């Protein structure tokens, strides 16, 4: 049993009131008392709200016993709208079938960290969600105890019913809820022992599953309001360009067109938030009655653009990044050095050196960027798919000249996020257009607009060097990363801590091509490079690739080098051992080529084995074996779906996806030129194994993606005899068709 | 502009639009049926899949003028109570992640099963390859199609 405090600095996390018509409402802070430990990653992934302890979400118990739980976090397909309420319901001790989940709007008064990103929703909400459920349960019990005049310790609960065994009395939560609203919030509540969990750990279907399968309007693009106009934008065709002149006469005269004008999304006096990444501030807005009419007018515009800034080519960026790999590190403060790496490499019996590269990538959420805005003289209503509503509201208020409390934001379900909807410029654009035209508008990006005005995954390069002594021990390790605009290297990640002589350094290059977080930032590339490299080092050392890695973890467990390593070597080794056992690693299967990889990011550990067979010169992925340690698995059904999705996504991007720029212009603008993985290319089978260790849960939206590219590359190397060093594998290298 | 009497999900609707308007936008903007999704506009992603006389078509690339009196079926009209075996299998297999591509996937799969009630894995791959899912739900889609196929068969 765990006791948890419901107060911090004398402020309660909870507020109770009665529900009109009978019942109780418990307001609570999702984040109460669970400030994340200050890992570099946590701090980076989340911009913390100033005030942690404002009462926030709601749990309503109606007098009919139906429980409504508001899900405050944006739903981008990561299934928090199901998993977060499951945690509340567990501690409340109700049947899941009596729970209704509602999506909350943006309400910073009440919620904290209403943000989806960094696979953090579950990890950070865990304690406060449990506390909310447990507190409500406790108050209901106290209310019943008072009514029956018995000691609350004699009461038990199950499935939303309170029972007093001594007298044989029982009462449903709904019947006592109104009295519970008058009970004082307890200072401390008791949490369940995880072994008594009845909802957490049970595969539970997506709460919106049926609505999705029947085509209900859930997404931003589906949102409509009476009198709403449709808006589209035209942005410069190339990064570094701005509008020179516009001739919109013919387009304005086209049927259904209301107006065409330019907007400056971010004038200089508007304070931008970190989430306002956008390469193009000045845009042409086309507003009309229907989508097709607006699209036709957009095509009829005569626009001239001019270069105002650097005009970039991917080929030049590539060459410059290669030079940077050979130059000195840019900032010694961003390096890590243990022991004497120079000496280790000088004295080595064998040095292995390899360079890996990865391209810019677009997010390509299936639902393109869009937002609804209705701005009047004293109020702005914004509705749409956004991962960072709190920041959008700040900027929208500044841009529109309204106080923040006059800007409301409602989040819709999102047709994918992957990081793209952290950057809400499209909401600000919609607001600026609505204000100018004085009407409600829905701004829609075409796929072309979406793909060519991205916050792309940066392009990366990294060189690894390993020094082996005469007995094939790893005595020195060197990693140097570069990228535009950031290096992918995490100085304190594995294999840091396992080698006496270690050097991690960086040298990155600016670019005006806008970039941002893309599913598992940096890890999405560096895991491929690191785990491919270690495979080659193991081979050079004549060791089995899993045993070689386990040997390194042994070192990090028994005698770690340095004290800032950011992973737990036992958990890391744990997933490798699990996948080794489950996949029957080491047993030869004729015609099957296997590769292994393991990676830690977003607080979870994943190890994978990929089995490839060659059909002619085409590889077919027979099976992916995947071991995961994410602590307690809240919803195994949703967790499996996330893991499978991450694997398919990771394989697809490693094999096919590539965003290139010529004269500042994106060379891919739709799915005929930008290749995404399709049905026939997905693995035939994925099997997932969870480590059961009872530790607090961590996220799953990202961690299964990073390692899979390396497991695939390592399997392909065995199948074809050729190692892969650059992504995408298909197209840049000839080994694969 | 021109007047079209379109048969959408069993009901005839009069719609006044330009002849080159894709059925996708007629459905979404005029008929207010937003289950059919926009993903690429060029026939590459399958998000906009509907049935024309029972056969899967990409509504983004289909001008309204070409429909005539053929029956248009959208995800909203695939079944009356949302209980087409595929829709049920989708829920049972918990297929959706973000869910955006799924209406198109289901409509395409429904057309596949109509022509080929018990498709092999290869048949499913071939028929479904035009439907992209960025969330990577392909394996579950395949399982759900098989479940529905068994139920229907
Ligand atoms: S929107 Fe029609 S195929 Fe993509
Ligand atoms: S479920 Fe998100 S695109 Fe398919």
mmCIF file of C-alpha atoms in Angstrom, chain A residues 112-325:
data_model
loop_
_atom_site.group_PDB
_atom_site.id
_atom_site.type_symbol
_atom_site.label_atom_id
_atom_site.label_comp_id
_atom_site.label_asym_id
_atom_site.label_seq_id
_atom_site.Cartn_x
_atom_site.Cartn_y
_atom_site.Cartn_z
ATOM 1 C CA UNK A 112 -1.520 21.542 -16.358
ATOM 2 C CA UNK A 113 0.641 20.187 -19.123
ATOM 3 C CA UNK A 114 -2.082 19.841 -21.691
ATOM 4 C CA UNK A 115 0.438 18.767 -24.188
ATOM 5 C CA UNK A 116 1.197 15.669 -26.149
ATOM 6 C CA UNK A 117 4.856 15.147 -26.810
ATOM 7 C CA UNK A 118 7.897 13.224 -25.738
ATOM 8 C CA UNK A 119 5.822 10.162 -24.818
ATOM 9 C CA UNK A 120 5.249 11.852 -21.479
ATOM 10 C CA UNK A 121 1.490 11.953 -20.944
ATOM 11 C CA UNK A 122 1.240 8.680 -19.041
ATOM 12 C CA UNK A 123 4.539 8.948 -17.265
ATOM 13 C CA UNK A 124 3.746 12.356 -15.867
ATOM 14 C CA UNK A 125 0.086 11.809 -15.214
ATOM 15 C CA UNK A 126 0.514 8.491 -13.384
ATOM 16 C CA UNK A 127 0.570 9.695 -9.774
ATOM 17 C CA UNK A 128 -2.010 12.428 -10.019
ATOM 18 C CA UNK A 129 -4.438 10.289 -11.958
ATOM 19 C CA UNK A 130 -4.221 7.606 -9.319
ATOM 20 C CA UNK A 131 -4.573 10.151 -6.558
ATOM 21 C CA UNK A 132 -7.701 11.609 -8.091
ATOM 22 C CA UNK A 133 -9.394 8.247 -8.332
ATOM 23 C CA UNK A 134 -8.299 7.184 -4.856
ATOM 24 C CA UNK A 135 -9.440 10.443 -3.280
ATOM 25 C CA UNK A 136 -12.883 10.285 -4.788
ATOM 26 C CA UNK A 137 -13.197 6.687 -3.602
ATOM 27 C CA UNK A 138 -12.122 7.632 -0.120
ATOM 28 C CA UNK A 139 -14.618 10.499 0.081
ATOM 29 C CA UNK A 140 -17.447 8.287 -1.092
ATOM 30 C CA UNK A 141 -16.503 5.776 1.578
ATOM 31 C CA UNK A 142 -16.402 8.462 4.241
ATOM 32 C CA UNK A 143 -19.811 9.671 3.214
ATOM 33 C CA UNK A 144 -21.179 6.136 3.496
ATOM 34 C CA UNK A 145 -19.477 5.602 6.850
ATOM 35 C CA UNK A 146 -21.074 8.772 8.155
ATOM 36 C CA UNK A 147 -24.487 7.763 6.975
ATOM 37 C CA UNK A 148 -24.261 4.281 8.430
ATOM 38 C CA UNK A 149 -22.414 5.506 11.499
ATOM 39 C CA UNK A 150 -19.657 2.954 11.130
ATOM 40 C CA UNK A 151 -15.891 3.196 10.935
ATOM 41 C CA UNK A 152 -14.699 3.883 7.398
ATOM 42 C CA UNK A 153 -12.013 1.242 7.865
ATOM 43 C CA UNK A 154 -14.735 -1.410 7.889
ATOM 44 C CA UNK A 155 -15.866 -0.529 4.382
ATOM 45 C CA UNK A 156 -14.761 -2.080 1.142
ATOM 46 C CA UNK A 157 -15.430 -1.157 -2.471
ATOM 47 C CA UNK A 158 -15.806 -3.074 -5.694
ATOM 48 C CA UNK A 159 -17.231 -2.126 -9.072
ATOM 49 C CA UNK A 160 -18.590 1.200 -7.861
ATOM 50 C CA UNK A 161 -20.343 -0.214 -4.805
ATOM 51 C CA UNK A 162 -19.440 0.379 -1.148
ATOM 52 C CA UNK A 163 -20.084 -2.499 1.216
ATOM 53 C CA UNK A 164 -20.129 -2.805 4.989
ATOM 54 C CA UNK A 165 -19.713 -6.462 5.655
ATOM 55 C CA UNK A 166 -20.593 -6.318 9.336
ATOM 56 C CA UNK A 167 -24.125 -5.102 8.688
ATOM 57 C CA UNK A 168 -24.482 -6.419 5.163
ATOM 58 C CA UNK A 169 -25.263 -2.949 3.844
ATOM 59 C CA UNK A 170 -24.133 -1.670 0.491
ATOM 60 C CA UNK A 171 -24.603 1.457 -1.587
ATOM 61 C CA UNK A 172 -23.683 2.495 -5.110
ATOM 62 C CA UNK A 173 -21.362 5.432 -5.704
ATOM 63 C CA UNK A 174 -24.132 7.296 -7.500
ATOM 64 C CA UNK A 175 -26.458 7.146 -4.499
ATOM 65 C CA UNK A 176 -23.899 8.514 -2.069
ATOM 66 C CA UNK A 177 -22.152 10.927 -4.439
ATOM 67 C CA UNK A 178 -24.162 13.984 -3.379
ATOM 68 C CA UNK A 179 -23.275 13.458 0.279
ATOM 69 C CA UNK A 180 -19.637 12.858 -0.660
ATOM 70 C CA UNK A 181 -19.546 16.325 -2.168
ATOM 71 C CA UNK A 182 -19.866 17.651 1.383
ATOM 72 C CA UNK A 183 -16.926 15.657 2.743
ATOM 73 C CA UNK A 184 -13.641 17.416 3.283
ATOM 74 C CA UNK A 185 -10.839 16.348 0.949
ATOM 75 C CA UNK A 186 -8.621 13.916 2.880
ATOM 76 C CA UNK A 187 -5.010 14.973 3.376
ATOM 77 C CA UNK A 188 -3.659 11.614 2.434
ATOM 78 C CA UNK A 189 -5.059 8.742 0.464
ATOM 79 C CA UNK A 190 -4.104 5.157 0.022
ATOM 80 C CA UNK A 191 -3.257 3.799 -3.417
ATOM 81 C CA UNK A 192 -3.908 0.264 -4.522
ATOM 82 C CA UNK A 193 -1.230 -2.341 -4.563
ATOM 83 C CA UNK A 194 -0.496 -2.892 -8.274
ATOM 84 C CA UNK A 195 -1.246 -6.595 -7.814
ATOM 85 C CA UNK A 196 -4.861 -5.639 -7.123
ATOM 86 C CA UNK A 197 -5.268 -3.736 -10.361
ATOM 87 C CA UNK A 198 -8.393 -4.700 -12.272
ATOM 88 C CA UNK A 199 -8.419 -2.160 -15.112
ATOM 89 C CA UNK A 200 -4.771 -1.247 -15.489
ATOM 90 C CA UNK A 201 -3.107 -4.060 -17.345
ATOM 91 C CA UNK A 202 -6.306 -5.237 -18.998
ATOM 92 C CA UNK A 203 -6.409 -4.849 -22.786
ATOM 93 C CA UNK A 204 -8.941 -2.093 -23.350
ATOM 94 C CA UNK A 205 -10.305 -0.900 -26.672
ATOM 95 C CA UNK A 206 -9.881 2.629 -27.929
ATOM 96 C CA UNK A 207 -12.817 4.668 -26.590
ATOM 97 C CA UNK A 208 -13.309 6.247 -30.015
ATOM 98 C CA UNK A 209 -12.975 2.991 -31.993
ATOM 99 C CA UNK A 210 -16.556 2.734 -33.136
ATOM 100 C CA UNK A 211 -16.809 6.424 -33.992
ATOM 101 C CA UNK A 212 -13.730 6.118 -36.157
ATOM 102 C CA UNK A 213 -14.969 2.983 -37.901
ATOM 103 C CA UNK A 214 -18.253 4.687 -38.739
ATOM 104 C CA UNK A 215 -16.784 7.948 -39.991
ATOM 105 C CA UNK A 216 -18.005 10.313 -37.280
ATOM 106 C CA UNK A 217 -16.686 13.882 -37.456
ATOM 107 C CA UNK A 218 -13.861 13.804 -34.923
ATOM 108 C CA UNK A 219 -11.004 15.569 -36.633
ATOM 109 C CA UNK A 220 -10.125 19.217 -37.115
ATOM 110 C CA UNK A 221 -10.721 18.957 -40.823
ATOM 111 C CA UNK A 222 -14.266 17.762 -40.113
ATOM 112 C CA UNK A 223 -15.154 20.724 -37.942
ATOM 113 C CA UNK A 224 -17.810 23.061 -39.307
ATOM 114 C CA UNK A 225 -19.809 26.039 -38.155
ATOM 115 C CA UNK A 226 -22.712 27.861 -39.717
ATOM 116 C CA UNK A 227 -21.485 30.571 -42.087
ATOM 117 C CA UNK A 228 -17.944 29.251 -42.085
ATOM 118 C CA UNK A 229 -15.688 30.123 -45.002
ATOM 119 C CA UNK A 230 -12.798 28.050 -46.312
ATOM 120 C CA UNK A 231 -9.290 29.487 -46.415
ATOM 121 C CA UNK A 232 -6.092 28.248 -47.979
ATOM 122 C CA UNK A 233 -2.669 29.774 -48.091
ATOM 123 C CA UNK A 234 0.090 30.072 -50.614
ATOM 124 C CA UNK A 235 3.572 30.188 -49.122
ATOM 125 C CA UNK A 236 6.903 30.840 -50.847
ATOM 126 C CA UNK A 237 7.955 27.910 -53.035
ATOM 127 C CA UNK A 238 11.429 27.870 -51.537
ATOM 128 C CA UNK A 239 13.047 28.386 -48.157
ATOM 129 C CA UNK A 240 14.782 31.766 -48.203
ATOM 130 C CA UNK A 241 12.179 33.362 -50.479
ATOM 131 C CA UNK A 242 9.482 35.951 -49.859
ATOM 132 C CA UNK A 243 6.644 37.398 -51.873
ATOM 133 C CA UNK A 244 7.644 39.996 -54.445
ATOM 134 C CA UNK A 245 4.359 40.694 -56.162
ATOM 135 C CA UNK A 246 0.847 39.337 -56.396
ATOM 136 C CA UNK A 247 -1.692 39.592 -59.176
ATOM 137 C CA UNK A 248 -4.932 38.208 -57.777
ATOM 138 C CA UNK A 249 -7.427 40.000 -60.015
ATOM 139 C CA UNK A 250 -8.433 36.999 -62.108
ATOM 140 C CA UNK A 251 -8.497 34.692 -59.111
ATOM 141 C CA UNK A 252 -10.652 37.081 -57.077
ATOM 142 C CA UNK A 253 -13.243 37.116 -59.833
ATOM 143 C CA UNK A 254 -13.603 33.347 -59.782
ATOM 144 C CA UNK A 255 -16.846 31.843 -58.485
ATOM 145 C CA UNK A 256 -17.170 31.452 -54.748
ATOM 146 C CA UNK A 257 -14.140 33.573 -53.910
ATOM 147 C CA UNK A 258 -14.647 36.077 -51.110
ATOM 148 C CA UNK A 259 -11.237 37.678 -50.904
ATOM 149 C CA UNK A 260 -7.539 37.183 -51.512
ATOM 150 C CA UNK A 261 -4.965 39.100 -49.505
ATOM 151 C CA UNK A 262 -1.611 38.790 -47.823
ATOM 152 C CA UNK A 263 -1.188 38.246 -44.110
ATOM 153 C CA UNK A 264 1.841 38.676 -41.925
ATOM 154 C CA UNK A 265 1.452 35.822 -39.463
ATOM 155 C CA UNK A 266 4.159 36.925 -37.096
ATOM 156 C CA UNK A 267 4.768 40.692 -37.266
ATOM 157 C CA UNK A 268 7.925 41.687 -35.444
ATOM 158 C CA UNK A 269 6.161 43.030 -32.386
ATOM 159 C CA UNK A 270 4.407 39.721 -31.712
ATOM 160 C CA UNK A 271 6.197 37.648 -29.135
ATOM 161 C CA UNK A 272 6.719 34.132 -30.443
ATOM 162 C CA UNK A 273 6.621 30.981 -28.344
ATOM 163 C CA UNK A 274 8.954 28.022 -28.918
ATOM 164 C CA UNK A 275 6.079 26.336 -30.685
ATOM 165 C CA UNK A 276 5.847 29.042 -33.344
ATOM 166 C CA UNK A 277 8.480 27.553 -35.633
ATOM 167 C CA UNK A 278 7.605 28.641 -39.140
ATOM 168 C CA UNK A 279 9.786 29.576 -42.067
ATOM 169 C CA UNK A 280 7.218 31.741 -43.784
ATOM 170 C CA UNK A 281 5.576 34.635 -42.027
ATOM 171 C CA UNK A 282 4.096 36.460 -45.007
ATOM 172 C CA UNK A 283 1.508 34.378 -46.838
ATOM 173 C CA UNK A 284 -1.170 34.828 -49.413
ATOM 174 C CA UNK A 285 -4.597 33.897 -48.075
ATOM 175 C CA UNK A 286 -7.387 32.778 -50.383
ATOM 176 C CA UNK A 287 -10.834 32.786 -48.820
ATOM 177 C CA UNK A 288 -14.028 31.465 -50.371
ATOM 178 C CA UNK A 289 -17.158 29.452 -49.901
ATOM 179 C CA UNK A 290 -16.007 25.931 -50.637
ATOM 180 C CA UNK A 291 -12.761 24.004 -50.739
ATOM 181 C CA UNK A 292 -12.743 23.286 -54.444
ATOM 182 C CA UNK A 293 -13.469 26.893 -55.388
ATOM 183 C CA UNK A 294 -10.666 28.086 -53.151
ATOM 184 C CA UNK A 295 -8.299 25.461 -54.560
ATOM 185 C CA UNK A 296 -9.007 26.561 -58.107
ATOM 186 C CA UNK A 297 -8.439 30.217 -57.266
ATOM 187 C CA UNK A 298 -5.216 29.297 -55.483
ATOM 188 C CA UNK A 299 -3.947 27.721 -58.676
ATOM 189 C CA UNK A 300 -4.954 30.764 -60.714
ATOM 190 C CA UNK A 301 -2.922 33.216 -58.632
ATOM 191 C CA UNK A 302 -0.034 34.956 -60.296
ATOM 192 C CA UNK A 303 2.688 35.284 -57.713
ATOM 193 C CA UNK A 304 6.291 36.350 -57.960
ATOM 194 C CA UNK A 305 8.827 35.474 -55.323
ATOM 195 C CA UNK A 306 12.303 36.696 -54.546
ATOM 196 C CA UNK A 307 15.268 35.372 -52.623
ATOM 197 C CA UNK A 308 15.842 37.195 -49.344
ATOM 198 C CA UNK A 309 17.938 34.681 -47.500
ATOM 199 C CA UNK A 310 20.219 31.696 -48.134
ATOM 200 C CA UNK A 311 18.888 29.360 -50.813
ATOM 201 C CA UNK A 312 19.865 25.846 -49.788
ATOM 202 C CA UNK A 313 20.500 22.577 -51.603
ATOM 203 C CA UNK A 314 20.551 19.239 -49.841
ATOM 204 C CA UNK A 315 23.604 18.245 -51.870
ATOM 205 C CA UNK A 316 25.549 21.252 -50.555
ATOM 206 C CA UNK A 317 24.353 20.716 -47.009
ATOM 207 C CA UNK A 318 25.557 17.099 -47.276
ATOM 208 C CA UNK A 319 29.022 18.142 -48.382
ATOM 209 C CA UNK A 320 29.291 20.737 -45.663
ATOM 210 C CA UNK A 321 28.197 18.302 -42.993
ATOM 211 C CA UNK A 322 30.896 15.915 -44.154
ATOM 212 C CA UNK A 323 33.468 18.663 -43.661
ATOM 213 C CA UNK A 324 32.137 19.359 -40.210
ATOM 214 C CA UNK A 325 32.652 15.746 -39.232
#
